Tab-separated table of C-alpha atoms and ligand atoms in Angstrom:
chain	number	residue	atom	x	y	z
A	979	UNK	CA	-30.881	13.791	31.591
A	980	UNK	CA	-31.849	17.163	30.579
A	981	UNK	CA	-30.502	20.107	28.023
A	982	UNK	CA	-28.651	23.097	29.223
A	983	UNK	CA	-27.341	26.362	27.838
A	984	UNK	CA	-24.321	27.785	28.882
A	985	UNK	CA	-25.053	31.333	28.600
A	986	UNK	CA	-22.012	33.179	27.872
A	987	UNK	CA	-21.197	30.361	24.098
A	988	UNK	CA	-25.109	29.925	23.931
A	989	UNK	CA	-24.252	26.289	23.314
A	990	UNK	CA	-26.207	23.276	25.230
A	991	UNK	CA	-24.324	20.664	27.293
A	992	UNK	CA	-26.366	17.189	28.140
A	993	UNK	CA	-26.148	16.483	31.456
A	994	UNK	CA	-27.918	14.776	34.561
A	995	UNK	CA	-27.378	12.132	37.096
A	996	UNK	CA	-29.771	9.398	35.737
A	997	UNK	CA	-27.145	8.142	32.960
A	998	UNK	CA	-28.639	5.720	30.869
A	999	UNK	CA	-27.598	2.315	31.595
A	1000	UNK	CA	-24.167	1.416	29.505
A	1001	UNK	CA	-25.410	-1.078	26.357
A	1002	UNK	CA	-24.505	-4.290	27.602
A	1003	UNK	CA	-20.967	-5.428	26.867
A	1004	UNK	CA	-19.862	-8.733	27.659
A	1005	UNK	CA	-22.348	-10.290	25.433
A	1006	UNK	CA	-21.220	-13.536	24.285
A	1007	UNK	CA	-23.065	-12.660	20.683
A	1008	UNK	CA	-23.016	-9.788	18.813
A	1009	UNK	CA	-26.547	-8.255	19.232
A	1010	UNK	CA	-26.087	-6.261	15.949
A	1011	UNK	CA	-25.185	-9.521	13.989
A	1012	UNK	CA	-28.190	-10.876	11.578
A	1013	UNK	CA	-28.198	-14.162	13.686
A	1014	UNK	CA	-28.423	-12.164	16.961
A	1015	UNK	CA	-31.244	-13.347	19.540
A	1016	UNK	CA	-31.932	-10.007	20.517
A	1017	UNK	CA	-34.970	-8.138	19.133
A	1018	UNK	CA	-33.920	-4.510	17.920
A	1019	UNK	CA	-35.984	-1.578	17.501
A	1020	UNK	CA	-34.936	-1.620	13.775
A	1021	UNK	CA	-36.156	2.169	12.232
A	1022	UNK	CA	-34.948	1.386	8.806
A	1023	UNK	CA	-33.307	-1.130	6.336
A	1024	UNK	CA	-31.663	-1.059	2.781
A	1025	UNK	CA	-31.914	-4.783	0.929
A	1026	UNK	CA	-29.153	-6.608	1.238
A	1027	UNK	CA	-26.471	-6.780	-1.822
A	1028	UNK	CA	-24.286	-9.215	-2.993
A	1029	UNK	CA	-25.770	-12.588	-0.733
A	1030	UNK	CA	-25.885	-10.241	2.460
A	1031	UNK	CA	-29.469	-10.553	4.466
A	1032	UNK	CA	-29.418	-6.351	4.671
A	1033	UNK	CA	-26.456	-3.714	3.707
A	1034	UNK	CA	-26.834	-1.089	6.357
A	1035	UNK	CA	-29.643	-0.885	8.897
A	1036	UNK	CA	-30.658	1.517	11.422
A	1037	UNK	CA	-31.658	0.584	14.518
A	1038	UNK	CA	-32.805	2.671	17.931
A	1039	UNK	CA	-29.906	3.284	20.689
A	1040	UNK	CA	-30.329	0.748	22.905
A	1041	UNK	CA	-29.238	3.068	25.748
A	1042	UNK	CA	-30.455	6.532	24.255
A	1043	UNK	CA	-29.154	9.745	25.184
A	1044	UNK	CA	-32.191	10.994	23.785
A	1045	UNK	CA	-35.598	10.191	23.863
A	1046	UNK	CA	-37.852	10.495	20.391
A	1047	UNK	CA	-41.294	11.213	22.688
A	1048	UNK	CA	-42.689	14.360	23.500
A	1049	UNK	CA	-41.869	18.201	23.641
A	1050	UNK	CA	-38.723	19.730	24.564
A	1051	UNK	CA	-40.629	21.696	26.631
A	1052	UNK	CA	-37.880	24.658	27.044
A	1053	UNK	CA	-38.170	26.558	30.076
A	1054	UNK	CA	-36.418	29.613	31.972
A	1055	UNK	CA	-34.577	29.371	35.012
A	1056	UNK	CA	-33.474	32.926	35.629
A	1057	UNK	CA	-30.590	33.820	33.131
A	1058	UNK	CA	-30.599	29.830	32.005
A	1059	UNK	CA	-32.160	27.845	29.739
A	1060	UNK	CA	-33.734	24.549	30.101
A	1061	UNK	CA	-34.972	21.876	27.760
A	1062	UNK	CA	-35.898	17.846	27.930
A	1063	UNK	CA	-33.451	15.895	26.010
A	1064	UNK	CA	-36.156	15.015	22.959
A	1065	UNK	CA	-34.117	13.969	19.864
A	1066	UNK	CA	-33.215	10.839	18.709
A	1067	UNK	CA	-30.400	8.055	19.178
A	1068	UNK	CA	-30.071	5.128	16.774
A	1069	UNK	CA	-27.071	3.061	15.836
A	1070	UNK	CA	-26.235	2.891	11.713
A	1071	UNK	CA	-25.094	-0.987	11.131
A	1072	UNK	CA	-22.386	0.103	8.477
A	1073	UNK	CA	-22.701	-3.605	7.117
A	1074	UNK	CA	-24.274	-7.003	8.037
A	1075	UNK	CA	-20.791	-8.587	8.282
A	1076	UNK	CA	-18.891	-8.223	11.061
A	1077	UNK	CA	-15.833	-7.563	9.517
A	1078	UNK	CA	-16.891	-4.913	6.490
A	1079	UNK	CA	-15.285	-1.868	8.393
A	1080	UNK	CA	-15.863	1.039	5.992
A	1081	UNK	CA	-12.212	0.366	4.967
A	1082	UNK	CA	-12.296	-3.175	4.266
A	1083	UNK	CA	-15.936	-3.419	2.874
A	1084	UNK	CA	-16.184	-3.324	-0.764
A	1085	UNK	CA	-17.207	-0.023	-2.302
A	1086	UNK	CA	-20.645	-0.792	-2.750
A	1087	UNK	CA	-20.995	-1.918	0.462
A	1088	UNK	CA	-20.111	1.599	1.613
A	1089	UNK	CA	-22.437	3.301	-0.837
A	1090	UNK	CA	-25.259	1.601	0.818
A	1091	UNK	CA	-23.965	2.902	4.326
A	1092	UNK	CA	-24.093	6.406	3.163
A	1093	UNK	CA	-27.037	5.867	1.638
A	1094	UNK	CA	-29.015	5.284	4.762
A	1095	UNK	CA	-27.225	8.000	6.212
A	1096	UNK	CA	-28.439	10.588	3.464
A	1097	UNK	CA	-32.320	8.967	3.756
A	1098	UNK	CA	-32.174	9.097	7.753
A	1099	UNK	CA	-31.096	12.737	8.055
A	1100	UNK	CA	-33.478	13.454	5.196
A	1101	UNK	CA	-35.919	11.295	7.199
A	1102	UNK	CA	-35.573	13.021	10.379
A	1103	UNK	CA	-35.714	16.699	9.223
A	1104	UNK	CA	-39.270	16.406	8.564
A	1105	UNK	CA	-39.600	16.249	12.432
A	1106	UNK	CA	-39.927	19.958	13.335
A	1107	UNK	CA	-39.044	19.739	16.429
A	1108	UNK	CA	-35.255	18.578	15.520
A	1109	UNK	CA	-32.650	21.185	13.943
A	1110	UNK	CA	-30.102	19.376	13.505
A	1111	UNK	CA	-29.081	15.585	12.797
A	1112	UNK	CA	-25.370	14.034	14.029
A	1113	UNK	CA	-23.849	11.508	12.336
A	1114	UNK	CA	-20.569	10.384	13.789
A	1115	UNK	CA	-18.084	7.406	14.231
A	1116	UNK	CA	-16.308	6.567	17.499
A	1117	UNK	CA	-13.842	3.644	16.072
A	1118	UNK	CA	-11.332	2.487	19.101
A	1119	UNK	CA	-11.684	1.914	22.608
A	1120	UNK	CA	-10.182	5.572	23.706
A	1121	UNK	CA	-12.667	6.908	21.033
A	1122	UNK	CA	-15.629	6.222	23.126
A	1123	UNK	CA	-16.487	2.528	20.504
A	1124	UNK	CA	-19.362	1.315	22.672
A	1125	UNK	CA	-20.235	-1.648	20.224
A	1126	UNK	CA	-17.900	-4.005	18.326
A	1127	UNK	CA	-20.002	-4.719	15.073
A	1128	UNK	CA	-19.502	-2.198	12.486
A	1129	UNK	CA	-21.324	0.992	12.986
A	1130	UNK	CA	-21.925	4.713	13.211
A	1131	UNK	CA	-24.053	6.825	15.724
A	1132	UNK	CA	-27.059	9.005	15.054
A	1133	UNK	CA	-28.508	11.727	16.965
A	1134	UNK	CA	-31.593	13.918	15.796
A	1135	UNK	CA	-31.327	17.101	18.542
A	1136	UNK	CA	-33.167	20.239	19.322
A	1137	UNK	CA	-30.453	22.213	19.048
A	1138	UNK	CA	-27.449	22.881	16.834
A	1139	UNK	CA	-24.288	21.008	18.300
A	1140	UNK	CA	-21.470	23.641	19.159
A	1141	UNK	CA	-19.230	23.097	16.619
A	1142	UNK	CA	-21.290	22.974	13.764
A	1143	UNK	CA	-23.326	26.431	15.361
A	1144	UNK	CA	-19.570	28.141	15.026
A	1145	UNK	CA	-18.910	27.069	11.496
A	1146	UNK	CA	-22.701	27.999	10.134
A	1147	UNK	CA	-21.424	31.659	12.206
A	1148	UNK	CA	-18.470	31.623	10.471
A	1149	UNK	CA	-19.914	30.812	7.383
A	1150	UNK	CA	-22.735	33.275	6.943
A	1151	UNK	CA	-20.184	35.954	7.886
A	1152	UNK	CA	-17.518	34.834	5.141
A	1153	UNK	CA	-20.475	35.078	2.848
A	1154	UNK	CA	-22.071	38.342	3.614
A	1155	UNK	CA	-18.409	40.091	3.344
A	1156	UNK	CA	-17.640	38.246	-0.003
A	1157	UNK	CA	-20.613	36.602	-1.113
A	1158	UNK	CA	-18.594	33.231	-1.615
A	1159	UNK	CA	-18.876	30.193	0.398
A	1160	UNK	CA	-15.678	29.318	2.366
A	1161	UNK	CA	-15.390	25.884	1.804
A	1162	UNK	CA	-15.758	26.633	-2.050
A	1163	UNK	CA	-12.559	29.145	-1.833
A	1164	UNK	CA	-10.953	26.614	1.044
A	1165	UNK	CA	-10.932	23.908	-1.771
A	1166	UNK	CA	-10.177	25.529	-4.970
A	1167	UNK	CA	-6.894	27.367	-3.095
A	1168	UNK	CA	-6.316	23.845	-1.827
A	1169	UNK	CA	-6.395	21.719	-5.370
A	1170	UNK	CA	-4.632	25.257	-6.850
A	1171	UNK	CA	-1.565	25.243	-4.018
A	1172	UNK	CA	-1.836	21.394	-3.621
A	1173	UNK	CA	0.261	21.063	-0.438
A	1174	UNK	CA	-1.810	19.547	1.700
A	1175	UNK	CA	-4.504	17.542	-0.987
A	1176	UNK	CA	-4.516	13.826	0.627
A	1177	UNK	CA	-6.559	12.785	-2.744
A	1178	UNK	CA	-8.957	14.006	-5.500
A	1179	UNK	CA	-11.258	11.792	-6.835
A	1180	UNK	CA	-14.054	12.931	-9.407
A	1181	UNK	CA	-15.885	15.084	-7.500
A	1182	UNK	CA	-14.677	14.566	-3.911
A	1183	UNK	CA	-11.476	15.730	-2.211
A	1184	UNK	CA	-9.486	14.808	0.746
A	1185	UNK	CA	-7.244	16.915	2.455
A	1186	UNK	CA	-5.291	17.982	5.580
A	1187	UNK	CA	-6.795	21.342	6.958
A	1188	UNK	CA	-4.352	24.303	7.127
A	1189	UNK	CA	-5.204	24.401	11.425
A	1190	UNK	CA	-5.364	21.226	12.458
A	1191	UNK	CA	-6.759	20.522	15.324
A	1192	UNK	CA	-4.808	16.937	15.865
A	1193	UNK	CA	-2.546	15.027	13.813
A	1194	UNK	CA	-3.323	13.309	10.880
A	1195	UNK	CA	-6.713	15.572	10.601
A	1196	UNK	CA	-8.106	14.550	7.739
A	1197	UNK	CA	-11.524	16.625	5.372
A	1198	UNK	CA	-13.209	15.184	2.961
A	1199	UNK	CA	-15.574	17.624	0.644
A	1200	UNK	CA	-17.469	17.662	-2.481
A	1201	UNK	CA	-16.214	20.099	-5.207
A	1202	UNK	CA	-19.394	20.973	-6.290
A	1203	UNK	CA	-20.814	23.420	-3.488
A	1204	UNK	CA	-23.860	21.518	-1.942
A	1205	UNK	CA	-24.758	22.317	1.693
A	1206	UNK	CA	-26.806	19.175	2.846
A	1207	UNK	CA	-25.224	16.032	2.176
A	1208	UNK	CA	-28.647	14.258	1.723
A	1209	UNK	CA	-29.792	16.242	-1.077
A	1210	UNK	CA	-26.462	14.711	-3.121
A	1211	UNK	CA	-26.906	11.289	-1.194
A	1212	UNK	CA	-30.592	11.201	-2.678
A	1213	UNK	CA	-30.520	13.085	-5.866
A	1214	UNK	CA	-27.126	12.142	-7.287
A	1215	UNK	CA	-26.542	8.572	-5.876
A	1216	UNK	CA	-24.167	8.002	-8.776
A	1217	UNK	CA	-21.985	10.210	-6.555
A	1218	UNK	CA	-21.940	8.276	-3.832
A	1219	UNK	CA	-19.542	5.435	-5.023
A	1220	UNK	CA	-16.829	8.104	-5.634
A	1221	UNK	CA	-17.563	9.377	-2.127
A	1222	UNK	CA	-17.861	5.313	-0.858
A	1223	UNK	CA	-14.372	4.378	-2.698
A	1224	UNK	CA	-12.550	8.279	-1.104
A	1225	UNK	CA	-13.938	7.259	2.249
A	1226	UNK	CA	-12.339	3.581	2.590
A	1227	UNK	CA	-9.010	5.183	1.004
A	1228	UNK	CA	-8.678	8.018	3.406
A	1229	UNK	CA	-9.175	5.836	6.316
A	1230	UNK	CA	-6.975	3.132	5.013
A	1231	UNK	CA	-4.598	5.968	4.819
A	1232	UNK	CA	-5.420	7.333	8.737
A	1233	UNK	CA	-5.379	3.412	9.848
A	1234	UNK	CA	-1.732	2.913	8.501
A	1235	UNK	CA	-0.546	5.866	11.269
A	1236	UNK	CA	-3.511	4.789	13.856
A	1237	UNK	CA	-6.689	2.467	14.353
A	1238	UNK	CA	-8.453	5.028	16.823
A	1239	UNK	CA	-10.413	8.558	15.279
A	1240	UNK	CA	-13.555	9.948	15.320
A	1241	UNK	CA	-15.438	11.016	11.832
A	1242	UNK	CA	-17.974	13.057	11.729
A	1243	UNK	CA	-20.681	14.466	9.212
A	1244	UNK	CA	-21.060	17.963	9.071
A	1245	UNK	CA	-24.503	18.998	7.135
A	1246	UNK	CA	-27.074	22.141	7.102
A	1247	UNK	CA	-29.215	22.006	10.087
A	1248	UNK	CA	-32.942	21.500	9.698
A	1249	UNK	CA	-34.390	24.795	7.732
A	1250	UNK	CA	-38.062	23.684	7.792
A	1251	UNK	CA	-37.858	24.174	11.576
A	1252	UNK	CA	-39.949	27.213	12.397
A	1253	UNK	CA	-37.502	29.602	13.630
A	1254	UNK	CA	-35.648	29.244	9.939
A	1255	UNK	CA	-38.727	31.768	8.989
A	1256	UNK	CA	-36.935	34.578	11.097
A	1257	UNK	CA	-34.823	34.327	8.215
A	1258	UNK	CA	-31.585	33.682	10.546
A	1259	UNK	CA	-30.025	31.076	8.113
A	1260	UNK	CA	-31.572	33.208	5.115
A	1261	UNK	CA	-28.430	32.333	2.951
A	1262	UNK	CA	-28.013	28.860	4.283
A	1263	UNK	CA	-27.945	27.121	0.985
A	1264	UNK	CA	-25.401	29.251	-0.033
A	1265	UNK	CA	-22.999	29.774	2.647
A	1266	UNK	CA	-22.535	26.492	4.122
A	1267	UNK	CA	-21.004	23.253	2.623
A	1268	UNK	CA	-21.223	19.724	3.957
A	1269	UNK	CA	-17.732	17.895	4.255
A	1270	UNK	CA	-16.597	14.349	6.495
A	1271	UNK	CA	-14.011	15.211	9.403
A	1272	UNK	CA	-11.706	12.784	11.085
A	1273	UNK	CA	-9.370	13.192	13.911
A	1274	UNK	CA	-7.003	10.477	14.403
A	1275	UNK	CA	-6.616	9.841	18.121
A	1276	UNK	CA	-2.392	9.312	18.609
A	1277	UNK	CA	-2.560	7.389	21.956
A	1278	UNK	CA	0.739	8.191	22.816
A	1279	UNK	CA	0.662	11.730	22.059
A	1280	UNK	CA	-2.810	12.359	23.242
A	1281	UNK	CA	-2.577	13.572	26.617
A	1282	UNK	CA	0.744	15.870	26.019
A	1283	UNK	CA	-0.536	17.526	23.279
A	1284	UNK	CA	-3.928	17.623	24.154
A	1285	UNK	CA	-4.674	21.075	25.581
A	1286	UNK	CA	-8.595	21.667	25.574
A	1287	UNK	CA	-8.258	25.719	25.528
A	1288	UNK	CA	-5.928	25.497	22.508
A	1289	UNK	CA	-5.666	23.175	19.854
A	1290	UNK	CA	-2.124	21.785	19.691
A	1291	UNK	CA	-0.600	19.747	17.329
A	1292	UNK	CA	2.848	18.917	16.708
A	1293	UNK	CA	2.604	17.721	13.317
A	1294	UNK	CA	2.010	20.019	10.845
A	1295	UNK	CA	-0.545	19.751	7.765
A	1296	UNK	CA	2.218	19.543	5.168
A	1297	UNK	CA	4.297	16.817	7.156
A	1298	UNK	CA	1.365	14.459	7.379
A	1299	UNK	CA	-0.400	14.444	4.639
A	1300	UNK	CA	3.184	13.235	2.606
A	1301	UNK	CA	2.787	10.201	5.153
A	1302	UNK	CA	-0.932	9.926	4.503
A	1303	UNK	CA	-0.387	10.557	0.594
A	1304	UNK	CA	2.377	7.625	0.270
A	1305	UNK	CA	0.305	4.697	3.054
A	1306	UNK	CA	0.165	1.530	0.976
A	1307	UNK	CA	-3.527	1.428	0.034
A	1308	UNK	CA	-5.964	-1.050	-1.592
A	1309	UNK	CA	-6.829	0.285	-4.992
B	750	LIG	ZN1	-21.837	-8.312	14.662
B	751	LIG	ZN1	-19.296	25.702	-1.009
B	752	LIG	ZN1	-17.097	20.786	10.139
């Protein structure tokens, strides 16, 4: 596999004929399970709590997209650009149990997930060859789910992801005409209009975006402006079992309408890599804001209303989030 740029968005695709082979799937165990006979690369593990052998563990890819040896090596090809795929693919156990989804798991449980999630990013930043560090959740088989035991995907990448790239863009812009962060105004006009505010809770709120990009779209952001989630993850973990506790609610909320969606993690990129002294994300701190995004997957719907070029979808923000706001949740 290999990284390349599409020169006209400047943002790199993954691609290549030697696919790594597909993890294993008609196990009769659960390799991810603490009594599993498989040996894991494990990178990192948090005690267990309450009787549990571990809380969250993560453990190497074990089919990576990306491999954590050597350079990048980026090289010219004419008007293209060319890199190895270096970076770095584990898989974050949510839970030891089988069965502790992030909406059914208690909220400490959960606190210990994002835990490991703040330490790994944190962890991996120091690497200067990565700028950026993916966390994401796949949950359902049309989501891409490639295991069954509880768990989130990491990758560690030489390159800013495409989506993220366009809101750090869009961010330094908003900032340099009003010297405000976006997500800051986003959320105060937000709690202020309150049409589509899912939930507040202490410092964390949950909402349906104004342009949403599929039904049921659902943000989660801290109040407090804070652009890497691992600096609140590992300097205010009292936080986190607000965050932990908003989390399980939201998708309790998003599971009552559907059981497939993506999540992601949003955070700063890497600014101890080297080209951060160019001064390119100069106001970094300031302009950006980490948040939590998940898109529902509506298997029905999907494939009429699912228009690459252009977004559509035919629920609007204010319709869903009454649904979302009244589910029958779990205190
Ligand atoms: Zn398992
Ligand atoms: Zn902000
Ligand atoms: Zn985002």
């Amino acid at each position: 596999m290999e990284l390349r740029k599409d020169p006209i968005t400047r943002s790199w695709v993954i691609t290549g004929d030697d696919v790594p082979d597909a993890a294993p799937r008609q196990e009769s165990f659960c390799r991810f399970c603490p009594d599993s006979p498989v040996a894991l690369q494990l990178v990192s593990n948090l005690p267990g709590i309450q009787n549990a052998p571990w809380s969250s563990r993560a453990v190497v890819h074990p089919a990576p997209l990306y491999r954590v040896e050597g350079e990048p090596g980026r090289r010219g090809d004419g008007l293209y650009d060319r890199m190895r795929s270096v970076g770095a693919h584990e898989v974050l156990l949510e839970n030891s149990r089988h069965d502790r989804q992030l909406w059914n798991a208690s909220d400490a449980e959960i606190e210990q997930f994002l835990l490991l999630a703040g330490q790994r990013i944190q962890d991996l930043k120091r690497d200067g060859r990565f700028k950026y560090v993916s966390i994401f959740k796949n949950h359902g088989l049309s989501a891409g789910q490639e295991f069954e035991h509880p768990n989130s995907e990491l990758t560690a990448t030489t390159f800013v992801p495409r989506r993220v790239l366009y809101e750090l863009r869009a961010c330094r812009e908003y900032f340099k005409q009003k010297e405000r962060c976006v997500f800051c105004d986003i959320t105060s006009q937000e709690l202020q209009q309150n049409l589509r505010v899912i939930e507040l809770r202490s410092e964390f709120v949950a909402l349906c975006p104004y342009a949403p990009r599929v039904p049921y779209e659902a943000w989660i952001l801290p109040r407090t402006h804070e652009a890497a989630f691992e600096r609140l993850a590992l300097n205010r973990p009292g936080t986190l079992r607000d965050l932990a506790a908003l989390l399980r609610r939201t998708l309790q909320r998003i599971r009552s309408i559907t059981e497939e969606f993506h999540l992601v993690l949003h955070t700063s990129p890497n600014s101890m890599h080297p080209s951060a002294s160019l001064g390119y994300w100069k106001t970094l701190d300031e302009d950006y804001h980490w948040h939590i995004e998940i898109m529902p997957i509506l298997a029905a719907k999907a494939k009429s209303y699912t228009f690459k070029e252009v977004y559509y979808s035919p629920l609007s923000s204010e319709t869903a989030v009454k649904r979302l706001r009244e589910a029958r949740i779990e205190p």
